[in-house]
Short mmCIF file of C-alpha atoms in Angstrom, two decimals:
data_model
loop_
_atom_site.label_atom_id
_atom_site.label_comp_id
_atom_site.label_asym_id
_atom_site.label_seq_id
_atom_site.Cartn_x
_atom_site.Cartn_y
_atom_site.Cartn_z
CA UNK A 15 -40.98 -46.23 28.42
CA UNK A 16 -38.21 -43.61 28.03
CA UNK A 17 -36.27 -45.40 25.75
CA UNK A 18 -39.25 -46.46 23.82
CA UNK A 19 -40.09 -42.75 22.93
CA UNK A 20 -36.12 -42.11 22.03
CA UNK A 21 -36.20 -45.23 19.73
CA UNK A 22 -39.50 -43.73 18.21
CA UNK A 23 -38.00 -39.72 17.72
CA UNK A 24 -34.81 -41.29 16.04
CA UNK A 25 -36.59 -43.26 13.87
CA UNK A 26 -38.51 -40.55 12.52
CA UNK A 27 -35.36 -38.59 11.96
CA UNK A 28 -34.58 -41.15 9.14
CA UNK A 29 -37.65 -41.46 7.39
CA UNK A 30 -37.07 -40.13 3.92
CA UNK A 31 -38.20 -36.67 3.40
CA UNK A 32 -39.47 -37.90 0.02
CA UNK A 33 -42.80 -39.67 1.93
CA UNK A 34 -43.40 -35.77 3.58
CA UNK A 35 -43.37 -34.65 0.03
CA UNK A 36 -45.57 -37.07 -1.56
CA UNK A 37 -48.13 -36.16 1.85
CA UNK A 38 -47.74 -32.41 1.60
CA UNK A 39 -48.46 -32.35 -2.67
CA UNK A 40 -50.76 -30.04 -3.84
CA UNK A 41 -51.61 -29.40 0.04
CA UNK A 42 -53.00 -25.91 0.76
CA UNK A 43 -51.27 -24.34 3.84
CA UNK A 44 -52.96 -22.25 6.26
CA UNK A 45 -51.16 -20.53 8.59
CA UNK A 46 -52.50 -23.26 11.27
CA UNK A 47 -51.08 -26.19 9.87
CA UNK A 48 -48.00 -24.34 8.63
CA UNK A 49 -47.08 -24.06 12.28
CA UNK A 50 -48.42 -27.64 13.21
CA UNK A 51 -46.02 -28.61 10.45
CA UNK A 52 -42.98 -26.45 12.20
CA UNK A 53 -43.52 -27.99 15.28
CA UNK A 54 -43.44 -31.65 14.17
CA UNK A 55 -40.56 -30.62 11.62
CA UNK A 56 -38.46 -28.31 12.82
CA UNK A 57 -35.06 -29.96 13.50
CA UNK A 58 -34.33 -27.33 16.50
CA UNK A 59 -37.53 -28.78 17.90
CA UNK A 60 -36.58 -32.22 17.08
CA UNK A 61 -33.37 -31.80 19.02
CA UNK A 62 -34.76 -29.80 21.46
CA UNK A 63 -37.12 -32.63 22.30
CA UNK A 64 -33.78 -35.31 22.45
CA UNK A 65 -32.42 -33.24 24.84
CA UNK A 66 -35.63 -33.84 26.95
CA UNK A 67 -34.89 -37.20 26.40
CA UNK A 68 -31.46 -36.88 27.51
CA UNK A 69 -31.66 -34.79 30.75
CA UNK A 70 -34.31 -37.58 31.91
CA UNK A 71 -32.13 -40.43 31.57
CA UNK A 72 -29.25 -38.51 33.32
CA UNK A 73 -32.43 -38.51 36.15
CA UNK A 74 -32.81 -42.62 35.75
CA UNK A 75 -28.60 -42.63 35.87
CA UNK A 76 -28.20 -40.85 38.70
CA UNK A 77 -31.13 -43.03 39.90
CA UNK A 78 -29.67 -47.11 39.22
CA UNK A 79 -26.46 -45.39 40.70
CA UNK A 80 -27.77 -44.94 44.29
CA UNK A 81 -31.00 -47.71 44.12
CA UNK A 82 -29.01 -50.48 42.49
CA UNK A 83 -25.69 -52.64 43.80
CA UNK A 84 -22.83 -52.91 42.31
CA UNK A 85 -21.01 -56.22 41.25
CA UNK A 86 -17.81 -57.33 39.75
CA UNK A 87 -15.84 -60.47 39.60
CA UNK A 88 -12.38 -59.75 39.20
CA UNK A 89 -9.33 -62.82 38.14
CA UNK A 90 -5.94 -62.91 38.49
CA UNK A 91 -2.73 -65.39 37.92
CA UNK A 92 0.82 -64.29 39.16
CA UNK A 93 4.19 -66.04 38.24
CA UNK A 94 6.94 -65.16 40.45
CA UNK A 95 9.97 -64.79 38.19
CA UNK A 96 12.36 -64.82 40.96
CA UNK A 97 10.96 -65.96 44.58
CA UNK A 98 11.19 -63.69 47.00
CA UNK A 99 13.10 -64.60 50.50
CA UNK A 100 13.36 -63.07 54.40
CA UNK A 101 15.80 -63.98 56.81
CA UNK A 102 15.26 -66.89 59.24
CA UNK A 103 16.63 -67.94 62.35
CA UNK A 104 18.57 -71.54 61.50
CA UNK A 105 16.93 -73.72 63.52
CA UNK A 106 17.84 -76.95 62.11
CA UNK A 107 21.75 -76.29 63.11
CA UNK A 108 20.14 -75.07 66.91
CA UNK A 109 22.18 -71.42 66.42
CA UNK A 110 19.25 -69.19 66.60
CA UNK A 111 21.61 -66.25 65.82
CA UNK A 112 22.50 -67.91 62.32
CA UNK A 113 20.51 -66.39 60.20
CA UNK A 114 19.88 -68.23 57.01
CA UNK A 115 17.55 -67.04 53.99
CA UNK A 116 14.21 -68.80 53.15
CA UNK A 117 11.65 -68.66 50.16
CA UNK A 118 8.01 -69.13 51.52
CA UNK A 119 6.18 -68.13 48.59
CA UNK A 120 4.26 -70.01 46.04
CA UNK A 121 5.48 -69.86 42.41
CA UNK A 122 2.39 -70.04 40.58
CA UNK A 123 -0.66 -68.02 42.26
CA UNK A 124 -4.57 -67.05 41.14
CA UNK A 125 -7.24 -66.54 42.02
CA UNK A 126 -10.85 -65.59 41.25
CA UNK A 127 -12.90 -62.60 43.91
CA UNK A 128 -16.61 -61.54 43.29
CA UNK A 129 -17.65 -58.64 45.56
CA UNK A 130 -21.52 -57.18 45.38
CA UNK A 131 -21.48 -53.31 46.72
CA UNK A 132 -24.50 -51.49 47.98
CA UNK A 133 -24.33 -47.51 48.53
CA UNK A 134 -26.82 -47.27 51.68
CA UNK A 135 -26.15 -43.53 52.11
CA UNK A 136 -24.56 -40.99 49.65
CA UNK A 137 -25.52 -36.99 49.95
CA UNK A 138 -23.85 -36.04 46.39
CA UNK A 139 -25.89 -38.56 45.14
CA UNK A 140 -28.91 -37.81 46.87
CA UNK A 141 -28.48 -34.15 45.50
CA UNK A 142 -27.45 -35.44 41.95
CA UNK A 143 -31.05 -36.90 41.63
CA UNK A 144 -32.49 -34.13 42.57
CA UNK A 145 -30.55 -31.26 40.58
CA UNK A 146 -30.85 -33.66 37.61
CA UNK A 147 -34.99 -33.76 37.82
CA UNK A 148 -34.51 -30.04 38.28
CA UNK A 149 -32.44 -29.66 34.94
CA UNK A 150 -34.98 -32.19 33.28
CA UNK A 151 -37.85 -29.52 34.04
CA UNK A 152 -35.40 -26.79 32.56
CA UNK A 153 -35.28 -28.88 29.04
CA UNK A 154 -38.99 -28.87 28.92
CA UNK A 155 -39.18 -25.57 29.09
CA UNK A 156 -36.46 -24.76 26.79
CA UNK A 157 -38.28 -27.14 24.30
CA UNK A 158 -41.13 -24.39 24.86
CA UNK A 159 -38.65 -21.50 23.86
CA UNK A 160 -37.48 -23.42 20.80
CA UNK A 161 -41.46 -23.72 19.87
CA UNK A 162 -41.83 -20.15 20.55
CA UNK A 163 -39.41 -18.98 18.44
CA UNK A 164 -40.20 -21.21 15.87
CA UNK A 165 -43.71 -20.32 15.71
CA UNK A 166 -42.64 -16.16 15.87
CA UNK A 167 -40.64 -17.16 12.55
CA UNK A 168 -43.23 -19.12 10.96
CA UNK A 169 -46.27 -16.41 11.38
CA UNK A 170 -43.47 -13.75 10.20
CA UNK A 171 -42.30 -15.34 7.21
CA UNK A 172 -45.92 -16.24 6.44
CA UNK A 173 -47.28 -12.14 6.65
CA UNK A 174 -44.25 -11.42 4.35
CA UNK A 175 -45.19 -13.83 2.05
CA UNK A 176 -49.02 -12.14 1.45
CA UNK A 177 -47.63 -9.15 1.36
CA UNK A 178 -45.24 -10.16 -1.28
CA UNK A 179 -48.21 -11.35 -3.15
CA UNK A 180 -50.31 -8.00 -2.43
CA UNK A 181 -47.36 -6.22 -4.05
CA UNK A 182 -46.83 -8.17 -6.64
CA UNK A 183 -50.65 -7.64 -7.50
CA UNK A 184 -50.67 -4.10 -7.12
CA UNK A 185 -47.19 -4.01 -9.03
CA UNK A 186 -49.32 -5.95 -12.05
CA UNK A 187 -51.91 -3.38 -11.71
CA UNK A 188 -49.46 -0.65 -12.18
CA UNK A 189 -47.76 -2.56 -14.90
CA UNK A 190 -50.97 -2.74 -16.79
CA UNK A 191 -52.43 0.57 -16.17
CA UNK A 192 -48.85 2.09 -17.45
CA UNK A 193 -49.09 -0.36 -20.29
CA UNK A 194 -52.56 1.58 -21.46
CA UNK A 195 -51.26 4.85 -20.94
CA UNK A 196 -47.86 3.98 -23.29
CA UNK A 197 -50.45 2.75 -26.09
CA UNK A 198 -52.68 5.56 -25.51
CA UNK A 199 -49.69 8.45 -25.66
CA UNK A 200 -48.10 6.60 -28.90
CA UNK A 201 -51.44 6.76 -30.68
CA UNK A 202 -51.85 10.36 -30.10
CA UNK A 203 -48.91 10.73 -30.95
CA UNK A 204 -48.56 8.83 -34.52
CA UNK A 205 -51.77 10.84 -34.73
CA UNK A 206 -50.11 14.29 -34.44
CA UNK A 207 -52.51 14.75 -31.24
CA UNK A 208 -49.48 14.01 -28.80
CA UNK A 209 -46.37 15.26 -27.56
CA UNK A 210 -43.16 13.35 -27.67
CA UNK A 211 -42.01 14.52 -24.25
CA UNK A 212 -45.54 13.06 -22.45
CA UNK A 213 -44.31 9.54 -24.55
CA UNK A 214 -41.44 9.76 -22.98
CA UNK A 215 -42.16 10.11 -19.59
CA UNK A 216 -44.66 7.78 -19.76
CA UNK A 217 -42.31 5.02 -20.97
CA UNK A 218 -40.24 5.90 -18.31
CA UNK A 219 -42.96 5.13 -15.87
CA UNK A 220 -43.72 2.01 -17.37
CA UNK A 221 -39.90 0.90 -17.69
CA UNK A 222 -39.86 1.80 -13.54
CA UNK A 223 -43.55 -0.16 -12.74
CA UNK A 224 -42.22 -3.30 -14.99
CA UNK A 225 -38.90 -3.37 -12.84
CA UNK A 226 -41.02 -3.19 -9.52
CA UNK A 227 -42.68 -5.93 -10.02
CA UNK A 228 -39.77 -8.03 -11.38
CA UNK A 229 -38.29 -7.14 -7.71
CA UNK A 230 -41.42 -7.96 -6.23
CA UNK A 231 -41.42 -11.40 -7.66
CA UNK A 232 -37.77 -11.86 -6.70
CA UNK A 233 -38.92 -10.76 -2.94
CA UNK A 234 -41.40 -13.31 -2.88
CA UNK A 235 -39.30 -15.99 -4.12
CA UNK A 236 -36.83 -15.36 -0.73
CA UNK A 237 -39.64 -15.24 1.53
CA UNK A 238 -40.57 -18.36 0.27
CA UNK A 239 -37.63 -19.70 1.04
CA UNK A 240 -37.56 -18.37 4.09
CA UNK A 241 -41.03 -19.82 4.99
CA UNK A 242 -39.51 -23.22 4.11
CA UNK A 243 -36.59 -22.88 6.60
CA UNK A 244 -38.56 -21.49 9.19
CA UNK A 245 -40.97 -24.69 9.37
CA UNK A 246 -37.89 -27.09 8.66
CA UNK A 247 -39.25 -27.97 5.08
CA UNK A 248 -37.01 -28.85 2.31
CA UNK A 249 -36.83 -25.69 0.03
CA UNK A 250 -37.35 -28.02 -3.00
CA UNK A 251 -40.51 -28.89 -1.95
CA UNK A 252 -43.83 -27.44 -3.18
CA UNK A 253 -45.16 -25.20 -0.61
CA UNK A 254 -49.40 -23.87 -1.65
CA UNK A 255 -50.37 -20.95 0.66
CA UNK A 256 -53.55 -20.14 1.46
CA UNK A 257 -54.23 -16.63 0.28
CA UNK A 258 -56.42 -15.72 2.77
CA UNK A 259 -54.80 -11.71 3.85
CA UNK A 260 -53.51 -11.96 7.41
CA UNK A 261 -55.98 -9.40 9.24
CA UNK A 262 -54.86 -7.13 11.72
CA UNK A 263 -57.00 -7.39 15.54
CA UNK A 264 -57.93 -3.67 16.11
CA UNK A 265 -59.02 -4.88 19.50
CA UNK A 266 -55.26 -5.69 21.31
CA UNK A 267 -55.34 -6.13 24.86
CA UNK A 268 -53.76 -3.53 26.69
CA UNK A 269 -50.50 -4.30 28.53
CA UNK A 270 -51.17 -6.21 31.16
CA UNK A 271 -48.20 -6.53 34.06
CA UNK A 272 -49.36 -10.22 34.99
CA UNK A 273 -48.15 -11.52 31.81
CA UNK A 274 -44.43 -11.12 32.60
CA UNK A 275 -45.53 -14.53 34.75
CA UNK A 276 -46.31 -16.57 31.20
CA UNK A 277 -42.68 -15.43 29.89
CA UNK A 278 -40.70 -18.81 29.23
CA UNK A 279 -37.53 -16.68 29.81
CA UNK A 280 -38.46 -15.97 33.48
CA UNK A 281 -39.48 -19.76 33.86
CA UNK A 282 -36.52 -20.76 33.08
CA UNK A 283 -34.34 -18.96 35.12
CA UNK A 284 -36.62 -19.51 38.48
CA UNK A 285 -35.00 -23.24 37.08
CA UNK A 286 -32.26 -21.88 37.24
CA UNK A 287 -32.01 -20.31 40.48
CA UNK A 288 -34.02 -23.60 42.34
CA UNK A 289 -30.79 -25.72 40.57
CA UNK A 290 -28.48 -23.18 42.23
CA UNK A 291 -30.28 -23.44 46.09
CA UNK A 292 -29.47 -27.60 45.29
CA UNK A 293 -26.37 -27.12 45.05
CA UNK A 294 -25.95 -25.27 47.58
CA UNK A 295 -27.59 -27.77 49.64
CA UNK A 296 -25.10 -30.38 48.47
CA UNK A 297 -22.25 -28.66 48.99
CA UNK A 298 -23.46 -27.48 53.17
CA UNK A 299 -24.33 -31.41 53.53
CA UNK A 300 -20.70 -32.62 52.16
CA UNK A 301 -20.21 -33.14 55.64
CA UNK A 302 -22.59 -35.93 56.08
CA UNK A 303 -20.61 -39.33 56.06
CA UNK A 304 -21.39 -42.02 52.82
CA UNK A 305 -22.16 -45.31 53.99
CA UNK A 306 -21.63 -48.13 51.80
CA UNK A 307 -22.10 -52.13 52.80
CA UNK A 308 -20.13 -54.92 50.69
CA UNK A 309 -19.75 -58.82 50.79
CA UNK A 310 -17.19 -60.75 48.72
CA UNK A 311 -16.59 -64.37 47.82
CA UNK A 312 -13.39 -65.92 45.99
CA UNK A 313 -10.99 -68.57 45.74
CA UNK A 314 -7.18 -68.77 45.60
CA UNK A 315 -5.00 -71.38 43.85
CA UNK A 316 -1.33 -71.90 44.44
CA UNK A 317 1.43 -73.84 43.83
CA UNK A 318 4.99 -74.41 42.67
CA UNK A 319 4.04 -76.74 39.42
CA UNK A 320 1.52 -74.51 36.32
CA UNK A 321 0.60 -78.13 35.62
CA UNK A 322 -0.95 -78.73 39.11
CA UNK A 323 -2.02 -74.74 39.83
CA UNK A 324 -5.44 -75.98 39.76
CA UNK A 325 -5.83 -79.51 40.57
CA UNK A 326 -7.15 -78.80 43.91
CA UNK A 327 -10.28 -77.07 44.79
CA UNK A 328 -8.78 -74.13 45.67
CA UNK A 329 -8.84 -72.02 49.63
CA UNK A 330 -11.95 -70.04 49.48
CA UNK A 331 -12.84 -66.84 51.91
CA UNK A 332 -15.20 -64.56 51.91
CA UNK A 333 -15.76 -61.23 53.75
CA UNK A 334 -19.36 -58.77 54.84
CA UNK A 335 -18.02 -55.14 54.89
CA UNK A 336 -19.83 -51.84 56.28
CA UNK A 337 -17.84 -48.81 54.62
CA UNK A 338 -18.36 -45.34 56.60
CA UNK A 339 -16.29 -42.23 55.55
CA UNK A 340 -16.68 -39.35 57.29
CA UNK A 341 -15.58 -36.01 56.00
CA UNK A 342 -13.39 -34.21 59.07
CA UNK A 343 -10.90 -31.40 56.89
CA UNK A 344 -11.14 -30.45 54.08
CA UNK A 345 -8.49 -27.48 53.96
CA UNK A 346 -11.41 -24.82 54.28
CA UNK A 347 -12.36 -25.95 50.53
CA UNK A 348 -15.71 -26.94 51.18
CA UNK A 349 -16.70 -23.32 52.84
CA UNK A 350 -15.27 -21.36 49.98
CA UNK A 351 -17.23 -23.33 47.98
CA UNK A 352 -20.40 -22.52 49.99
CA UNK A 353 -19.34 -19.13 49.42
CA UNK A 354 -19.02 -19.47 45.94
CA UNK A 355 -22.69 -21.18 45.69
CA UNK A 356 -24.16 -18.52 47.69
CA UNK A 357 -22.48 -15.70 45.18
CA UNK A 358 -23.76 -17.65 42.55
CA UNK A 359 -27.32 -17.48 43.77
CA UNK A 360 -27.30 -13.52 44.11
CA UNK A 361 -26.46 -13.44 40.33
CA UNK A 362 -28.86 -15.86 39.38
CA UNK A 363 -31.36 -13.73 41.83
CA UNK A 364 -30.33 -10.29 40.40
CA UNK A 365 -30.63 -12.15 36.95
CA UNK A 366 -34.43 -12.61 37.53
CA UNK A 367 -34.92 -9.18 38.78
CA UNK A 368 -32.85 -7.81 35.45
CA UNK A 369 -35.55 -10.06 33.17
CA UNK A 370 -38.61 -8.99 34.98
CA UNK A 371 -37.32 -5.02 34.26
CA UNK A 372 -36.18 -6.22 30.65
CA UNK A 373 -39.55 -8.08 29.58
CA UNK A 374 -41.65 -4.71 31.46
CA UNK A 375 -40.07 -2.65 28.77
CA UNK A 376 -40.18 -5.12 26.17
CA UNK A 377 -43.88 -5.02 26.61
CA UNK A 378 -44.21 -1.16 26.58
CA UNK A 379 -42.18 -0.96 23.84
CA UNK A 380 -44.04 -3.58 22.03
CA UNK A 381 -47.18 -2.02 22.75
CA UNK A 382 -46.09 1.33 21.80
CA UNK A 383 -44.89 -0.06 18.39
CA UNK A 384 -48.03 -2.03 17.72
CA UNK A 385 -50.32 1.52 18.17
CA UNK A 386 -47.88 3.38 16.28
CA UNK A 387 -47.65 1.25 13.53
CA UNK A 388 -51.99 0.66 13.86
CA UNK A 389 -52.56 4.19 13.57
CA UNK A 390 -49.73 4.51 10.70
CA UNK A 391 -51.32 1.26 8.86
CA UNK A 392 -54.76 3.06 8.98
CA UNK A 393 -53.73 6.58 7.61
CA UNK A 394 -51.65 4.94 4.82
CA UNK A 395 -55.04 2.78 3.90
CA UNK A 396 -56.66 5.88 3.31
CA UNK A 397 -54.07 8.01 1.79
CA UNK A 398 -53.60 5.19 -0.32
CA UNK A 399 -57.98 5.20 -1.37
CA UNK A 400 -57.43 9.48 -2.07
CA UNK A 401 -54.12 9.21 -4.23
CA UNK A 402 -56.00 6.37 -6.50
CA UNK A 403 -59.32 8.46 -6.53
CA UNK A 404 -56.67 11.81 -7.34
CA UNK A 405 -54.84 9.74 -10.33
CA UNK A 406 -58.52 8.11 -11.80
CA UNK A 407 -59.38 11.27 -12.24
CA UNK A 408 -56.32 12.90 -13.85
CA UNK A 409 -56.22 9.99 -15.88
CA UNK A 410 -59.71 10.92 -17.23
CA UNK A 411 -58.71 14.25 -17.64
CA UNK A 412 -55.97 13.27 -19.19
CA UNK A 413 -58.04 11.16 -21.73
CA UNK A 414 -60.12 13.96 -22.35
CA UNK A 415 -56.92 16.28 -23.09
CA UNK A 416 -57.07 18.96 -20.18
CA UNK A 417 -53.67 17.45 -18.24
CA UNK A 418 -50.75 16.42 -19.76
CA UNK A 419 -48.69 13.45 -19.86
CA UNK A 420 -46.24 15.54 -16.53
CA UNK A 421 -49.57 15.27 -14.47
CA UNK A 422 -50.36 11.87 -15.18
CA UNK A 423 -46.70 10.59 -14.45
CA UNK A 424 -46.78 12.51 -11.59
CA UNK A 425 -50.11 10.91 -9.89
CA UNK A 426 -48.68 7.65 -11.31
CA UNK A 427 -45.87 8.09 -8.83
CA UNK A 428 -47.94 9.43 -6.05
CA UNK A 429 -49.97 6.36 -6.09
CA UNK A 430 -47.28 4.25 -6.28
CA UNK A 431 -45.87 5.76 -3.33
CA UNK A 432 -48.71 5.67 -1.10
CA UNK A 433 -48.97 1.97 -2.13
CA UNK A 434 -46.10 1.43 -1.38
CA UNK A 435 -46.33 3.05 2.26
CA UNK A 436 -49.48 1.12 2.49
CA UNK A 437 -47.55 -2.17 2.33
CA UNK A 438 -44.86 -1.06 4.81
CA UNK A 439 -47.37 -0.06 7.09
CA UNK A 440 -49.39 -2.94 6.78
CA UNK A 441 -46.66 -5.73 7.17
CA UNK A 442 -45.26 -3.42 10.43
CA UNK A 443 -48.53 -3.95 12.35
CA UNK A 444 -48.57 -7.60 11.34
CA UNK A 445 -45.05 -8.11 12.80
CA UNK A 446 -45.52 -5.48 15.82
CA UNK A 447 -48.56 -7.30 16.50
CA UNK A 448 -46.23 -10.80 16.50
CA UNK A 449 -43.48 -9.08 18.90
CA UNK A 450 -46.09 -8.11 21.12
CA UNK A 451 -47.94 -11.57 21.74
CA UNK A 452 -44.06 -12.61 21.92
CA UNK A 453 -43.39 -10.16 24.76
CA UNK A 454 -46.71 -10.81 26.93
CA UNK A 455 -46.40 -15.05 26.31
CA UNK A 456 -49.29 -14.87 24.56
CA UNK A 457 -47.53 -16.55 21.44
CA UNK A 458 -47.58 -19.53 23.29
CA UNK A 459 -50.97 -20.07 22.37
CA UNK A 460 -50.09 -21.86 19.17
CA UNK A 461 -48.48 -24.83 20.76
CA UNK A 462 -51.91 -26.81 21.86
CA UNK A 463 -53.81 -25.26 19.03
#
């Protein structure tokens, strides 16, 4: 079945990204099936996902090596160049002290040996099966991470996005409002009724509200591009948003000490530290023998002529074999290597510990941004509703000659300030809100949605 799902993930690797593109035309995102897209998409998920696939085959390899025998058949053919020769008593001559030389060996020699071998007991790879299954359940998890961080990306790059588009709007408003005043101040002024200097400044402003919004545009085209990395989409393709404004929750959960338990971080590294205990194990159990039974079968030809090597049938033997090596010394390696493991383990340990103390302030700090940046969001809202209520009404009495042009471009600026502080505000709580749902786990709510 494993191989079945590999064969499956590789082949949609290849399909051409030109039948996503005919799918996704003229689609309307939310911010729903943006990340539904991400997490189908994303190559870092994609290969995050092969890696599954890989640590659980190293668990079916480590597997056949144990459950399964072994066999080979294995052929030779030897030619003796020169034969060699021993020293002989001469018995034909009866003078046993003569010594005379003698060649006993076959010229021509082969022969063909099949051997089946069983492992019956093996404690590295007993332990290999198990640290691999281990590793296998670290992959999953890490395939979790990879979603998590993809999905933190996504939801940022899509709140950057509308509030691209909110500035860009409220840039066009300010383009159009300066616009009016421009046309207003020249008419007065090719009417005598105006002062150059209030022209000026107003042209000025306009000049400064037309440039904003060119950047504004220019912001919106990165983000974009940004939102088309972050959910693995080609950045030629057409990407519709759903302009729906991303709303703030005013009703947060407070911080909640549990939740360092739905980290994936800490997850992984109890992994971690279980993998380390194995091999531990493995290493205090290298003193158990390996047991290993074997039969063999083969023939042998010989002979002094190649022509006649195998005219005969051959001398065939065959041999059952029960294989025991037990470890006795081994030069005080195998303790220092326990030591090593159990050094090992402390880290890994003291690593947890360090994460636990990390994510607690991660959370805090989080939480203490997300407030901040709340209360800051809600101040700048209405700051921004008393600097447009201040400039409508300097802009009538402007119209109606009491201020001059200095006041006007003065509010003008004012309310282009607090929008602007408006905006940062806003798109701080959206992200402090992200980092927080990051730091409790929460985030990790997207996956199964």
């Amino acid at each position: 079945m494993r191989p079945f799902l590999i064969i499956c993930r590789i082949f949609f690797l290849i399909i051409p990204g030109s039948i996503y593109s005919q799918q996704n035309a003229g689609k309307i995102f939310t911010l729903k099936e943006l990340i539904s897209y991400a997490l189908q998409n994303h190559n870092s998920i994609k290969n995050a996902h092969l890696n599954e696939d890989v640590t659980h085959l190293t668990v079916k390899i480590n597997q056949a090596d144990w459950w399964f025998p072994k066999a080979n058949i294995t052929g030779s053919f030897q030619e003796y160049l020169q034969l060699p020769t021993s020293l002989s008593p001469n018995f034909s001559s009866g003078n046993l002290d003569e010594r005379i030389t003698v060649s006993s060996a076959n010229k021509y020699s082969s022969g063909v040996y099949g051997q089946i071998e069983q492992s019956i007991f093996n404690p590295d790879q007993l332990y290999s099966i198990k640290s691999s299954k281990i590793m296998a359940s670290m992959a999953e998890k890490q395939t979790t991470q990879t979603q998590i961080e993809t999905i933190e990306n996504t939801i940022k790059a899509y709140y950057s996005i509308m509030m691209s588009k909110e500035s860009i709007r409220l840039a066009q408003s300010n383009v159009s409002r300066a616009e009016k005043a421009v046309k207003d101040a020249q008419t007065a002024y090719n009417a005598g009724t105006g002062e150059r200097v209030d022209l000026d400044r107003l042209k000025v402003s306009y000049n400064n509200s037309s440039n904003e919004l060119t950047i504004a545009q220019r912001a919106l085209d990165y983000n974009m591009t940004l939102l088309h990395f972050a959910i693995g989409m080609d950045s030629k393709e057409e990407l519709i948003l759903d302009d729906t404004s991303a709303t703030i929750n005013p009703e947060l959960l407070v911080l909640d000490s549990t939740a360092i338990n739905d980290r994936i971080e800490r997850k992984i590294q109890q992994d971690q530290i279980e993998a380390n205990y194995m091999e531990m194990k493995r290493l205090k159990n290298g003193i158990l023998p390996t047991v290993s039974a074997a039969i063999n079968y083969g023939y042998d030809f010989m002979g002094q002529e190649f022509n006649t090597l195998y005219s005969n049938s051959g001398f065939n033997s065959s041999a059952l074999m029960l294989n025991v090596t037990i470890p006795v010394f081994t030069g005080t390696v195998r303790k220092k290597q326990i030591d090593q493991a159990k050094l090992i383990i402390q880290q890994s340990e003291n690593e947890l510990t360090l994460l636990d103390q990390q994510i607690e302030v991660e959370q805090k700090e989080a939480l203490t941004n997300y407030h901040n940046n709340l209360d800051t969001w809600k101040t700048q809202e209405e700051n921004l509703k008393l600097t447009t209520g201040t400039y409508e009404r300097i802009s009538q009495r402007y119209n109606n000659g009491i201020a001059d042009g200095l006041d006007l471009v003065t509010a003008d600026n004012e309310l282009k300030l607090a929008q602007n502080s408006y905006l940062s505000s806003y798109i701080n709580a959206l992200i402090s809100m992200v980092d927080y749902e990051v730091s409790t786990g929460g985030i990790a709510k997207w996956i199964n949605k």
